[in-house]
PDB file of C-alpha atoms in Angstrom:
ATOM      1  CA  ASN A 210      -0.468 -35.807   9.363  1.00 90.00           C
ATOM      2  CA  PRO A 211      -4.094 -36.814  10.050  1.00 92.00           C
ATOM      3  CA  ASN A 212      -5.325 -39.259   7.431  1.00 90.00           C
ATOM      4  CA  GLY A 213      -9.013 -38.459   7.718  1.00 94.00           C
ATOM      5  CA  VAL A 214     -11.869 -36.198   8.784  1.00 96.00           C
ATOM      6  CA  ASP A 215     -14.693 -37.551  10.928  1.00 97.00           C
ATOM      7  CA  ILE A 216     -17.902 -35.547  10.577  1.00 97.00           C
ATOM      8  CA  TYR A 217     -20.442 -35.461  13.436  1.00 97.00           C
ATOM      9  CA  ASN A 218     -23.564 -33.614  14.418  1.00 96.00           C
ATOM     10  CA  ILE A 219     -23.332 -31.433  17.527  1.00 96.00           C
ATOM     11  CA  LYS A 220     -24.448 -34.385  19.670  1.00 95.00           C
ATOM     12  CA  ASN A 221     -21.226 -36.199  18.711  1.00 95.00           C
ATOM     13  CA  LYS A 222     -23.121 -38.706  16.533  1.00 96.00           C
ATOM     14  CA  LYS A 223     -21.010 -39.614  13.524  1.00 96.00           C
ATOM     15  CA  ILE A 224     -22.437 -38.778  10.094  1.00 97.00           C
ATOM     16  CA  CYS A 225     -19.620 -39.814   7.728  1.00 96.00           C
ATOM     17  CA  ASP A 226     -15.872 -39.599   7.215  1.00 96.00           C
ATOM     18  CA  LEU A 227     -13.438 -38.397   4.551  1.00 95.00           C
ATOM     19  CA  ASP A 228     -10.147 -40.074   3.622  1.00 93.00           C
ATOM     20  CA  LEU A 229      -7.457 -37.364   3.440  1.00 92.00           C
ATOM     21  CA  SER A 230      -4.681 -39.726   2.362  1.00 90.00           C
ATOM     22  CA  GLN A 231      -6.041 -39.570  -1.211  1.00 90.00           C
ATOM     23  CA  PHE A 232      -4.609 -36.044  -1.435  1.00 90.00           C
ATOM     24  CA  ASN A 233      -1.154 -37.031  -0.144  1.00 88.00           C
ATOM     25  CA  SER A 234       2.052 -37.890  -1.964  1.00 86.00           C
ATOM     26  CA  ASN A 235       5.456 -39.028  -0.721  1.00 85.00           C
ATOM     27  CA  GLU A 236       6.679 -35.428  -0.784  1.00 84.00           C
ATOM     28  CA  SER A 237       3.636 -33.647   0.633  1.00 86.00           C
ATOM     29  CA  LYS A 238       0.904 -34.615   3.070  1.00 87.00           C
ATOM     30  CA  TYR A 239      -2.124 -32.949   4.554  1.00 89.00           C
ATOM     31  CA  THR A 240      -0.675 -31.365   7.691  1.00 89.00           C
ATOM     32  CA  THR A 241      -2.048 -29.834  10.877  1.00 90.00           C
ATOM     33  CA  LEU A 242       0.010 -27.967  13.463  1.00 88.00           C
ATOM     34  CA  GLN A 243      -0.104 -25.135  15.945  1.00 86.00           C
ATOM     35  CA  ARG A 244       0.521 -21.778  14.303  1.00 83.00           C
ATOM     36  CA  SER A 245       3.130 -20.843  16.921  1.00 84.00           C
ATOM     37  CA  THR A 246       5.139 -23.916  15.873  1.00 86.00           C
ATOM     38  CA  LEU A 247       5.151 -22.716  12.269  1.00 84.00           C
ATOM     39  CA  ILE A 248       6.225 -19.232  13.376  1.00 83.00           C
ATOM     40  CA  GLU A 249       9.115 -20.627  15.427  1.00 84.00           C
ATOM     41  CA  PHE A 250      10.227 -22.695  12.429  1.00 81.00           C
ATOM     42  CA  LEU A 251      10.206 -19.591  10.231  1.00 79.00           C
ATOM     43  CA  LYS A 252      12.015 -17.532  12.863  1.00 78.00           C
ATOM     44  CA  GLU A 253      14.866 -20.013  13.051  1.00 76.00           C
ATOM     45  CA  ASP A 254      15.475 -20.127   9.293  1.00 72.00           C
ATOM     46  CA  VAL A 255      14.441 -16.657   8.193  1.00 75.00           C
ATOM     47  CA  TYR A 256      13.723 -14.066  10.857  1.00 70.00           C
ATOM     48  CA  THR A 257      17.024 -14.086  12.742  1.00 69.00           C
ATOM     49  CA  GLN A 258      19.107 -13.930   9.564  1.00 69.00           C
ATOM     50  CA  HIS A 259      17.309 -11.575   7.226  1.00 72.00           C
ATOM     51  CA  LEU A 260      14.566  -9.511   8.839  1.00 76.00           C
ATOM     52  CA  ARG A 261      14.765  -6.210  10.680  1.00 77.00           C
ATOM     53  CA  PHE A 262      12.030  -5.183  13.067  1.00 79.00           C
ATOM     54  CA  GLY A 263      10.756  -1.866  14.391  1.00 83.00           C
ATOM     55  CA  LYS A 264      10.766  -0.125  11.007  1.00 85.00           C
ATOM     56  CA  LYS A 265       8.003   2.280  10.008  1.00 87.00           C
ATOM     57  CA  ILE A 266       7.701   3.611   6.460  1.00 87.00           C
ATOM     58  CA  LYS A 267       7.716   7.385   6.201  1.00 88.00           C
ATOM     59  CA  SER A 268       7.602   7.749   2.406  1.00 88.00           C
ATOM     60  CA  VAL A 269       8.299   5.872  -0.822  1.00 87.00           C
ATOM     61  CA  SER A 270       9.420   6.897  -4.290  1.00 87.00           C
ATOM     62  CA  GLU A 271      10.644   5.241  -7.474  1.00 86.00           C
ATOM     63  CA  LEU A 272      14.311   5.461  -8.386  1.00 87.00           C
ATOM     64  CA  LYS A 273      15.820   3.786 -11.469  1.00 85.00           C
ATOM     65  CA  ASN A 274      13.073   1.151 -11.651  1.00 86.00           C
ATOM     66  CA  LYS A 275      13.418   0.382  -7.959  1.00 90.00           C
ATOM     67  CA  VAL A 276      11.558   1.488  -4.831  1.00 91.00           C
ATOM     68  CA  LEU A 277      13.275   3.864  -2.429  1.00 93.00           C
ATOM     69  CA  ILE A 278      11.823   3.513   1.061  1.00 92.00           C
ATOM     70  CA  LYS A 279      12.453   6.175   3.693  1.00 93.00           C
ATOM     71  CA  PHE A 280      11.853   5.127   7.288  1.00 92.00           C
ATOM     72  CA  ASP A 281      10.936   7.348  10.209  1.00 93.00           C
ATOM     73  CA  ASP A 282      14.314   6.612  11.882  1.00 93.00           C
ATOM     74  CA  ASN A 283      16.005   8.486   8.993  1.00 93.00           C
ATOM     75  CA  THR A 284      17.306   5.322   7.299  1.00 93.00           C
ATOM     76  CA  ASN A 285      16.669   4.370   3.658  1.00 93.00           C
ATOM     77  CA  ASP A 286      16.396   1.142   1.686  1.00 91.00           C
ATOM     78  CA  LEU A 287      16.447   0.660  -2.088  1.00 94.00           C
ATOM     79  CA  VAL A 288      14.520  -2.493  -3.078  1.00 92.00           C
ATOM     80  CA  ASP A 289      13.290  -4.304  -6.179  1.00 91.00           C
ATOM     81  CA  TYR A 290       9.855  -5.096  -4.712  1.00 92.00           C
ATOM     82  CA  VAL A 291       7.708  -4.369  -1.694  1.00 93.00           C
ATOM     83  CA  VAL A 292       5.681  -7.362  -0.476  1.00 93.00           C
ATOM     84  CA  GLY A 293       2.725  -6.741   1.819  1.00 93.00           C
ATOM     85  CA  ALA A 294       2.415  -9.775   4.101  1.00 92.00           C
ATOM     86  CA  ASP A 295       0.721  -8.154   7.077  1.00 91.00           C
ATOM     87  CA  GLY A 296      -2.709  -9.736   7.228  1.00 92.00           C
ATOM     88  CA  ILE A 297      -6.291  -8.815   6.475  1.00 94.00           C
ATOM     89  CA  PHE A 298      -5.957  -5.327   8.064  1.00 94.00           C
ATOM     90  CA  SER A 299      -2.850  -4.650   5.983  1.00 92.00           C
ATOM     91  CA  ASN A 300      -1.127  -1.360   6.788  1.00 88.00           C
ATOM     92  CA  THR A 301       0.984  -1.858   3.667  1.00 89.00           C
ATOM     93  CA  ARG A 302      -2.112  -1.888   1.469  1.00 90.00           C
ATOM     94  CA  THR A 303      -3.475   1.175   3.274  1.00 86.00           C
ATOM     95  CA  PHE A 304      -0.180   2.979   2.676  1.00 86.00           C
ATOM     96  CA  PHE A 305       0.094   2.245  -1.055  1.00 89.00           C
ATOM     97  CA  GLU A 306      -3.519   1.983  -2.251  1.00 90.00           C
ATOM     98  CA  LYS A 307      -6.018   4.798  -2.616  1.00 88.00           C
ATOM     99  CA  LYS A 308      -8.966   2.431  -3.080  1.00 88.00           C
ATOM    100  CA  ILE A 309      -9.938   0.946   0.280  1.00 86.00           C
ATOM    101  CA  ASN A 310     -10.847  -2.745   0.484  1.00 88.00           C
ATOM    102  CA  LYS A 311     -12.141  -2.637   4.040  1.00 92.00           C
ATOM    103  CA  PRO A 312     -12.627  -6.050   5.709  1.00 95.00           C
ATOM    104  CA  VAL A 313     -16.251  -6.866   6.562  1.00 96.00           C
ATOM    105  CA  PHE A 314     -17.333  -8.429   9.867  1.00 96.00           C
ATOM    106  CA  LYS A 315     -19.085 -11.712   9.002  1.00 96.00           C
ATOM    107  CA  ASN A 316     -21.343 -11.842  12.064  1.00 96.00           C
ATOM    108  CA  ALA A 317     -19.361 -14.683  13.571  1.00 96.00           C
ATOM    109  CA  ILE A 318     -16.949 -15.248  16.452  1.00 96.00           C
ATOM    110  CA  ALA A 319     -14.154 -17.820  16.703  1.00 95.00           C
ATOM    111  CA  ILE A 320     -13.192 -19.301  20.078  1.00 95.00           C
ATOM    112  CA  ARG A 321     -10.075 -21.423  20.478  1.00 93.00           C
ATOM    113  CA  THR A 322      -8.329 -23.469  23.135  1.00 92.00           C
ATOM    114  CA  ILE A 323      -5.817 -26.318  23.387  1.00 92.00           C
ATOM    115  CA  LEU A 324      -7.116 -29.646  24.747  1.00 91.00           C
ATOM    116  CA  ARG A 325      -4.725 -31.952  26.567  1.00 86.00           C
ATOM    117  CA  SER A 326      -7.199 -34.834  26.191  1.00 84.00           C
ATOM    118  CA  LYS A 327     -10.414 -35.653  24.353  1.00 83.00           C
ATOM    119  CA  SER A 328     -12.337 -34.036  27.245  1.00 82.00           C
ATOM    120  CA  GLY A 329     -14.868 -36.853  27.261  1.00 84.00           C
ATOM    121  CA  LEU A 330     -15.695 -36.533  23.563  1.00 90.00           C
ATOM    122  CA  GLU A 331     -16.029 -39.671  21.465  1.00 92.00           C
ATOM    123  CA  ILE A 332     -13.545 -38.771  18.747  1.00 94.00           C
ATOM    124  CA  ASP A 333     -10.470 -40.253  17.076  1.00 93.00           C
ATOM    125  CA  GLN A 334      -7.537 -38.090  18.215  1.00 92.00           C
ATOM    126  CA  SER A 335      -5.478 -38.997  15.147  1.00 92.00           C
ATOM    127  CA  LYS A 336      -8.045 -37.431  12.798  1.00 95.00           C
ATOM    128  CA  VAL A 337      -9.694 -34.062  12.228  1.00 96.00           C
ATOM    129  CA  SER A 338     -13.138 -33.957  13.858  1.00 97.00           C
ATOM    130  CA  LEU A 339     -15.867 -31.650  12.565  1.00 97.00           C
ATOM    131  CA  MET A 340     -19.072 -31.145  14.580  1.00 97.00           C
ATOM    132  CA  MET A 341     -21.964 -29.198  13.089  1.00 97.00           C
ATOM    133  CA  GLY A 342     -24.632 -27.555  15.223  1.00 96.00           C
ATOM    134  CA  ASN A 343     -27.289 -24.888  15.261  1.00 96.00           C
ATOM    135  CA  ASN A 344     -25.559 -21.677  14.068  1.00 96.00           C
ATOM    136  CA  CYS A 345     -22.172 -23.082  15.043  1.00 96.00           C
ATOM    137  CA  HIS A 346     -19.550 -25.670  14.215  1.00 97.00           C
ATOM    138  CA  LEU A 347     -16.501 -27.070  15.989  1.00 97.00           C
ATOM    139  CA  VAL A 348     -13.212 -28.378  14.627  1.00 97.00           C
ATOM    140  CA  ILE A 349     -10.801 -30.500  16.684  1.00 96.00           C
ATOM    141  CA  TYR A 350      -7.462 -31.626  15.280  1.00 95.00           C
ATOM    142  CA  PRO A 351      -4.040 -32.888  16.455  1.00 93.00           C
ATOM    143  CA  ILE A 352      -1.201 -30.355  16.560  1.00 92.00           C
ATOM    144  CA  ASN A 353       1.804 -32.228  17.938  1.00 88.00           C
ATOM    145  CA  LYS A 354       3.153 -35.587  19.089  1.00 85.00           C
ATOM    146  CA  LYS A 355       2.100 -34.886  22.689  1.00 86.00           C
ATOM    147  CA  LYS A 356      -1.463 -35.650  21.555  1.00 86.00           C
ATOM    148  CA  GLU A 357      -2.630 -32.110  22.214  1.00 91.00           C
ATOM    149  CA  LEU A 358      -5.625 -30.978  20.185  1.00 93.00           C
ATOM    150  CA  ASN A 359      -6.550 -27.603  18.751  1.00 93.00           C
ATOM    151  CA  PHE A 360     -10.224 -26.949  19.546  1.00 94.00           C
ATOM    152  CA  VAL A 361     -11.951 -24.201  17.563  1.00 95.00           C
ATOM    153  CA  CYS A 362     -15.594 -23.193  17.812  1.00 96.00           C
ATOM    154  CA  ILE A 363     -17.153 -20.794  15.315  1.00 96.00           C
ATOM    155  CA  LEU A 364     -20.520 -19.271  16.192  1.00 96.00           C
ATOM    156  CA  ARG A 365     -22.868 -16.974  14.346  1.00 95.00           C
ATOM    157  CA  HIS A 366     -23.255 -13.773  16.330  1.00 94.00           C
ATOM    158  CA  LYS A 367     -24.009 -10.199  15.278  1.00 92.00           C
ATOM    159  CA  LYS A 368     -21.983  -8.449  17.992  1.00 90.00           C
ATOM    160  CA  LYS A 369     -18.173  -8.462  18.154  1.00 88.00           C
ATOM    161  CA  ASP A 370     -17.792  -7.757  21.864  1.00 84.00           C
ATOM    162  CA  THR A 371     -20.158 -10.258  23.547  1.00 83.00           C
ATOM    163  CA  ASP A 372     -19.018 -12.141  26.657  1.00 85.00           C
ATOM    164  CA  ILE A 373     -17.533 -15.532  25.685  1.00 87.00           C
ATOM    165  CA  LYS A 374     -19.531 -17.344  28.378  1.00 87.00           C
ATOM    166  CA  ILE A 375     -22.805 -16.137  26.887  1.00 89.00           C
ATOM    167  CA  LEU A 376     -21.732 -17.446  23.479  1.00 90.00           C
ATOM    168  CA  LEU A 377     -20.564 -20.796  24.819  1.00 91.00           C
ATOM    169  CA  ASP A 378     -23.845 -21.345  26.655  1.00 93.00           C
ATOM    170  CA  LYS A 379     -25.508 -21.528  23.227  1.00 92.00           C
ATOM    171  CA  VAL A 380     -23.207 -24.387  22.258  1.00 94.00           C
ATOM    172  CA  VAL A 381     -23.274 -26.247  25.572  1.00 94.00           C
ATOM    173  CA  LYS A 382     -27.086 -26.252  25.501  1.00 95.00           C
ATOM    174  CA  GLN A 383     -26.873 -28.281  22.304  1.00 96.00           C
ATOM    175  CA  ASN A 384     -24.424 -30.770  23.862  1.00 94.00           C
ATOM    176  CA  PRO A 385     -23.674 -30.553  27.627  1.00 93.00           C
ATOM    177  CA  ASN A 386     -20.668 -32.848  27.139  1.00 91.00           C
ATOM    178  CA  LEU A 387     -18.861 -29.931  25.504  1.00 92.00           C
ATOM    179  CA  GLU A 388     -18.794 -27.953  28.748  1.00 90.00           C
ATOM    180  CA  LYS A 389     -15.624 -29.698  29.929  1.00 88.00           C
ATOM    181  CA  ALA A 390     -13.790 -28.730  26.741  1.00 87.00           C
ATOM    182  CA  PHE A 391     -14.618 -25.069  27.343  1.00 87.00           C
ATOM    183  CA  GLU A 392     -12.995 -25.092  30.790  1.00 82.00           C
ATOM    184  CA  GLU A 393      -9.535 -24.545  29.286  1.00 75.00           C
ATOM    185  CA  ASP A 394      -7.846 -21.184  28.595  1.00 86.00           C
ATOM    186  CA  LEU A 395     -10.010 -19.594  25.892  1.00 91.00           C
ATOM    187  CA  LYS A 396      -9.181 -17.010  23.259  1.00 92.00           C
ATOM    188  CA  SER A 397     -11.707 -15.395  20.940  1.00 93.00           C
ATOM    189  CA  TRP A 398     -11.783 -13.049  17.950  1.00 95.00           C
ATOM    190  CA  PRO A 399     -14.353 -11.760  15.412  1.00 96.00           C
ATOM    191  CA  LEU A 400     -14.224 -13.136  11.871  1.00 96.00           C
ATOM    192  CA  TYR A 401     -13.666 -10.811   8.927  1.00 96.00           C
ATOM    193  CA  ALA A 402     -13.343 -11.224   5.164  1.00 96.00           C
ATOM    194  CA  THR A 403     -12.368  -8.791   2.423  1.00 94.00           C
ATOM    195  CA  PRO A 404     -15.262  -8.234  -0.011  1.00 91.00           C
ATOM    196  CA  LYS A 405     -13.192  -7.913  -3.205  1.00 92.00           C
ATOM    197  CA  ILE A 406      -9.933  -9.061  -4.728  1.00 94.00           C
ATOM    198  CA  LEU A 407      -8.184  -5.892  -5.860  1.00 93.00           C
ATOM    199  CA  PRO A 408      -4.909  -5.674  -7.806  1.00 93.00           C
ATOM    200  CA  SER A 409      -2.003  -3.560  -6.651  1.00 93.00           C
ATOM    201  CA  THR A 410      -1.832  -0.176  -8.365  1.00 91.00           C
ATOM    202  CA  ASN A 411       1.977  -0.293  -8.290  1.00 88.00           C
ATOM    203  CA  SER A 412       3.923  -2.827 -10.367  1.00 89.00           C
ATOM    204  CA  LYS A 413       6.579  -2.987  -7.647  1.00 90.00           C
ATOM    205  CA  VAL A 414       4.181  -3.621  -4.753  1.00 93.00           C
ATOM    206  CA  LEU A 415       2.642  -7.077  -4.292  1.00 95.00           C
ATOM    207  CA  TYR A 416       0.475  -8.664  -1.605  1.00 96.00           C
ATOM    208  CA  ILE A 417       0.384 -12.210  -0.256  1.00 95.00           C
ATOM    209  CA  GLY A 418      -1.835 -14.148   2.150  1.00 93.00           C
ATOM    210  CA  ASP A 419      -4.673 -12.281   3.833  1.00 95.00           C
ATOM    211  CA  ALA A 420      -3.246  -8.964   2.633  1.00 95.00           C
ATOM    212  CA  PHE A 421      -4.076 -10.155  -0.894  1.00 95.00           C
ATOM    213  CA  ASN A 422      -7.500 -11.503   0.041  1.00 94.00           C
ATOM    214  CA  GLY A 423      -8.864 -12.480   3.447  1.00 94.00           C
ATOM    215  CA  PHE A 424     -11.510 -15.216   3.545  1.00 93.00           C
ATOM    216  CA  LEU A 425     -13.298 -17.208   6.219  1.00 95.00           C
ATOM    217  CA  PRO A 426     -11.353 -20.029   7.946  1.00 93.00           C
ATOM    218  CA  THR A 427     -13.977 -22.681   7.168  1.00 95.00           C
ATOM    219  CA  LEU A 428     -11.749 -24.537   4.696  1.00 93.00           C
ATOM    220  CA  ALA A 429      -8.711 -24.265   7.002  1.00 91.00           C
ATOM    221  CA  GLN A 430      -6.663 -22.634   4.245  1.00 91.00           C
ATOM    222  CA  GLY A 431      -5.473 -19.351   5.774  1.00 89.00           C
ATOM    223  CA  ALA A 432      -1.855 -20.264   6.522  1.00 88.00           C
ATOM    224  CA  GLY A 433      -1.789 -22.693   3.584  1.00 89.00           C
ATOM    225  CA  GLN A 434      -2.757 -20.036   1.051  1.00 92.00           C
ATOM    226  CA  SER A 435      -0.271 -17.574   2.576  1.00 92.00           C
ATOM    227  CA  ILE A 436       2.570 -20.047   2.075  1.00 91.00           C
ATOM    228  CA  GLU A 437       1.314 -20.945  -1.387  1.00 93.00           C
ATOM    229  CA  SER A 438       1.096 -17.325  -2.536  1.00 95.00           C
ATOM    230  CA  ALA A 439       4.606 -16.612  -1.193  1.00 94.00           C
ATOM    231  CA  TYR A 440       5.919 -19.617  -3.124  1.00 94.00           C
ATOM    232  CA  GLU A 441       4.225 -18.495  -6.350  1.00 94.00           C
ATOM    233  CA  LEU A 442       5.660 -14.999  -6.039  1.00 94.00           C
ATOM    234  CA  PHE A 443       9.123 -16.332  -5.179  1.00 94.00           C
ATOM    235  CA  ASN A 444       9.203 -18.431  -8.365  1.00 94.00           C
ATOM    236  CA  LEU A 445       8.083 -15.528 -10.548  1.00 94.00           C
ATOM    237  CA  ILE A 446      10.840 -13.288  -9.165  1.00 92.00           C
ATOM    238  CA  LYS A 447      13.485 -16.032  -9.263  1.00 92.00           C
ATOM    239  CA  ASN A 448      12.691 -16.874 -12.882  1.00 90.00           C
ATOM    240  CA  GLU A 449      12.682 -13.165 -13.807  1.00 83.00           C
ATOM    241  CA  ARG A 450       9.300 -13.369 -15.457  1.00 78.00           C
ATOM    242  CA  GLY A 451       8.178 -10.225 -17.207  1.00 80.00           C
ATOM    243  CA  ASP A 452       5.066  -8.427 -15.967  1.00 88.00           C
ATOM    244  CA  ILE A 453       5.223 -10.211 -12.608  1.00 93.00           C
ATOM    245  CA  GLN A 454       2.422  -8.096 -11.148  1.00 92.00           C
ATOM    246  CA  ASN A 455      -0.153  -9.098 -13.771  1.00 93.00           C
ATOM    247  CA  ILE A 456       0.829 -12.793 -13.916  1.00 95.00           C
ATOM    248  CA  TYR A 457       0.800 -13.107 -10.136  1.00 95.00           C
ATOM    249  CA  PHE A 458      -2.546 -11.323  -9.726  1.00 96.00           C
ATOM    250  CA  GLN A 459      -4.303 -13.381 -12.411  1.00 95.00           C
ATOM    251  CA  GLU A 460      -3.097 -16.745 -11.085  1.00 94.00           C
ATOM    252  CA  ARG A 461      -3.536 -15.904  -7.409  1.00 95.00           C
ATOM    253  CA  SER A 462      -7.032 -14.514  -8.036  1.00 96.00           C
ATOM    254  CA  LYS A 463      -8.113 -17.827  -9.569  1.00 94.00           C
ATOM    255  CA  ARG A 464      -6.903 -19.736  -6.510  1.00 93.00           C
ATOM    256  CA  ALA A 465      -8.330 -17.232  -4.033  1.00 94.00           C
ATOM    257  CA  LYS A 466     -11.767 -17.368  -5.690  1.00 95.00           C
ATOM    258  CA  ILE A 467     -11.847 -21.173  -5.498  1.00 94.00           C
ATOM    259  CA  VAL A 468     -10.950 -21.177  -1.794  1.00 95.00           C
ATOM    260  CA  ARG A 469     -13.282 -18.276  -1.022  1.00 95.00           C
ATOM    261  CA  ARG A 470     -16.298 -19.944  -2.681  1.00 95.00           C
ATOM    262  CA  ARG A 471     -15.730 -23.192  -0.790  1.00 95.00           C
ATOM    263  CA  SER A 472     -15.083 -21.393   2.495  1.00 96.00           C
ATOM    264  CA  ASN A 473     -18.324 -19.427   2.132  1.00 96.00           C
ATOM    265  CA  LEU A 474     -20.301 -22.546   1.221  1.00 96.00           C
ATOM    266  CA  ASN A 475     -18.919 -24.435   4.226  1.00 96.00           C
ATOM    267  CA  PHE A 476     -19.779 -21.487   6.449  1.00 97.00           C
ATOM    268  CA  PHE A 477     -23.347 -21.687   5.156  1.00 96.00           C
ATOM    269  CA  ILE A 478     -23.990 -25.441   5.346  1.00 96.00           C
ATOM    270  CA  PHE A 479     -22.147 -26.102   8.625  1.00 97.00           C
ATOM    271  CA  HIS A 480     -24.522 -23.800  10.527  1.00 96.00           C
ATOM    272  CA  PHE A 481     -28.031 -24.852   9.485  1.00 96.00           C
ATOM    273  CA  SER A 482     -30.523 -24.179  12.288  1.00 94.00           C
ATOM    274  CA  SER A 483     -33.467 -25.959  10.646  1.00 95.00           C
ATOM    275  CA  LYS A 484     -33.751 -29.643  11.610  1.00 94.00           C
ATOM    276  CA  PHE A 485     -35.072 -30.395   8.138  1.00 96.00           C
ATOM    277  CA  MET A 486     -32.115 -28.681   6.439  1.00 96.00           C
ATOM    278  CA  GLN A 487     -29.713 -30.478   8.773  1.00 96.00           C
ATOM    279  CA  MET A 488     -31.257 -33.799   7.778  1.00 96.00           C
ATOM    280  CA  ILE A 489     -30.934 -32.972   4.058  1.00 96.00           C
ATOM    281  CA  ARG A 490     -27.333 -31.794   4.558  1.00 96.00           C
ATOM    282  CA  ASN A 491     -26.308 -34.895   6.496  1.00 96.00           C
ATOM    283  CA  PHE A 492     -27.841 -37.220   3.919  1.00 96.00           C
ATOM    284  CA  SER A 493     -26.162 -35.303   1.067  1.00 96.00           C
ATOM    285  CA  MET A 494     -22.781 -35.403   2.795  1.00 96.00           C
ATOM    286  CA  LYS A 495     -23.006 -39.165   3.307  1.00 95.00           C
ATOM    287  CA  PHE A 496     -23.720 -39.583  -0.394  1.00 95.00           C
ATOM    288  CA  LEU A 497     -21.296 -37.042  -1.865  1.00 95.00           C
ATOM    289  CA  ILE A 498     -18.285 -37.764   0.327  1.00 94.00           C
ATOM    290  CA  LYS A 499     -17.976 -41.241  -1.202  1.00 92.00           C
ATOM    291  CA  ARG A 500     -18.105 -39.892  -4.765  1.00 93.00           C
ATOM    292  CA  LYS A 501     -14.553 -39.400  -6.043  1.00 92.00           C
ATOM    293  CA  GLY A 502     -15.661 -37.061  -8.798  1.00 93.00           C
ATOM    294  CA  PHE A 503     -17.233 -34.663  -6.309  1.00 93.00           C
ATOM    295  CA  ILE A 504     -14.343 -34.837  -3.835  1.00 93.00           C
ATOM    296  CA  ASN A 505     -11.749 -34.250  -6.559  1.00 91.00           C
ATOM    297  CA  SER A 506     -13.721 -31.262  -7.791  1.00 91.00           C
ATOM    298  CA  TYR A 507     -14.480 -29.760  -4.379  1.00 92.00           C
ATOM    299  CA  LEU A 508     -11.268 -30.478  -2.451  1.00 91.00           C
ATOM    300  CA  GLY A 509      -8.822 -31.901  -4.974  1.00 89.00           C
ATOM    301  CA  ARG A 510      -8.516 -28.584  -6.807  1.00 87.00           C
ATOM    302  CA  VAL A 511      -7.368 -27.027  -3.537  1.00 88.00           C
ATOM    303  CA  TYR A 512      -5.234 -29.770  -1.956  1.00 85.00           C
ATOM    304  CA  LYS A 513      -3.605 -31.220  -5.078  1.00 74.00           C
ATOM    305  CA  ASN A 514      -2.434 -27.956  -6.649  1.00 62.00           C
TER     306      ASN A 514
END
């Protein structure tokens, strides 16, 4: 539970910091962890008891206000709802929707590794560290009690299949001290976002997480919004609310638009290449980050919901 964000330029010179504890309560705290840890937690409580794998939908039809699913292994299932929770390239959405909401490549690549130490960087390991550079930014944050750090670098780049080393050279040139951090096992992937938020055309089919709307990771809300949308849908079904599809879409759209706007803005301001614009940004961040009204409006509406 990191209690703050330290913001630096790419040279590792600190610009300002943000207190995250202002968004915490006794019951819930701003949390960082490795995604695999979250998956293992879910597997233990949910997967092994309730989920069946290796199923492929062959056809669907409505039967007595329910959905009859026929699988390609000649088995059937009669369900109240179908929930698409299969990511930004959702096969569920492709199966049920005629209107395509094709994800758009955002001309950016993400590169990730796990650091076992600070790798020579002057950062506080107990906090989230954000470094902003020319057409790139880096985020470093704690993921477990072994003091391991998740290290993510996002770079602007127009090609999806460029060699990682070529991309990293652009970052290392801005700060040679980062070279050591890039010596670890690296994974990379292109960044996509869905251009529109489209409702389901079937009242019995609903979408959560990135299948509902995929946005850039620059507010670190991907997994958080997936969990949040699942919780919202669970409560609507549990409470037997009428017109679940419409209520869920309206409320989730409002949240998704807030997160999407902030994610897009972060993506824009984190990557300024102009020295003048960087200077203006850094000065503005120093000023605004200490203004409670701004922070409550910009982040509080996301973290305190």
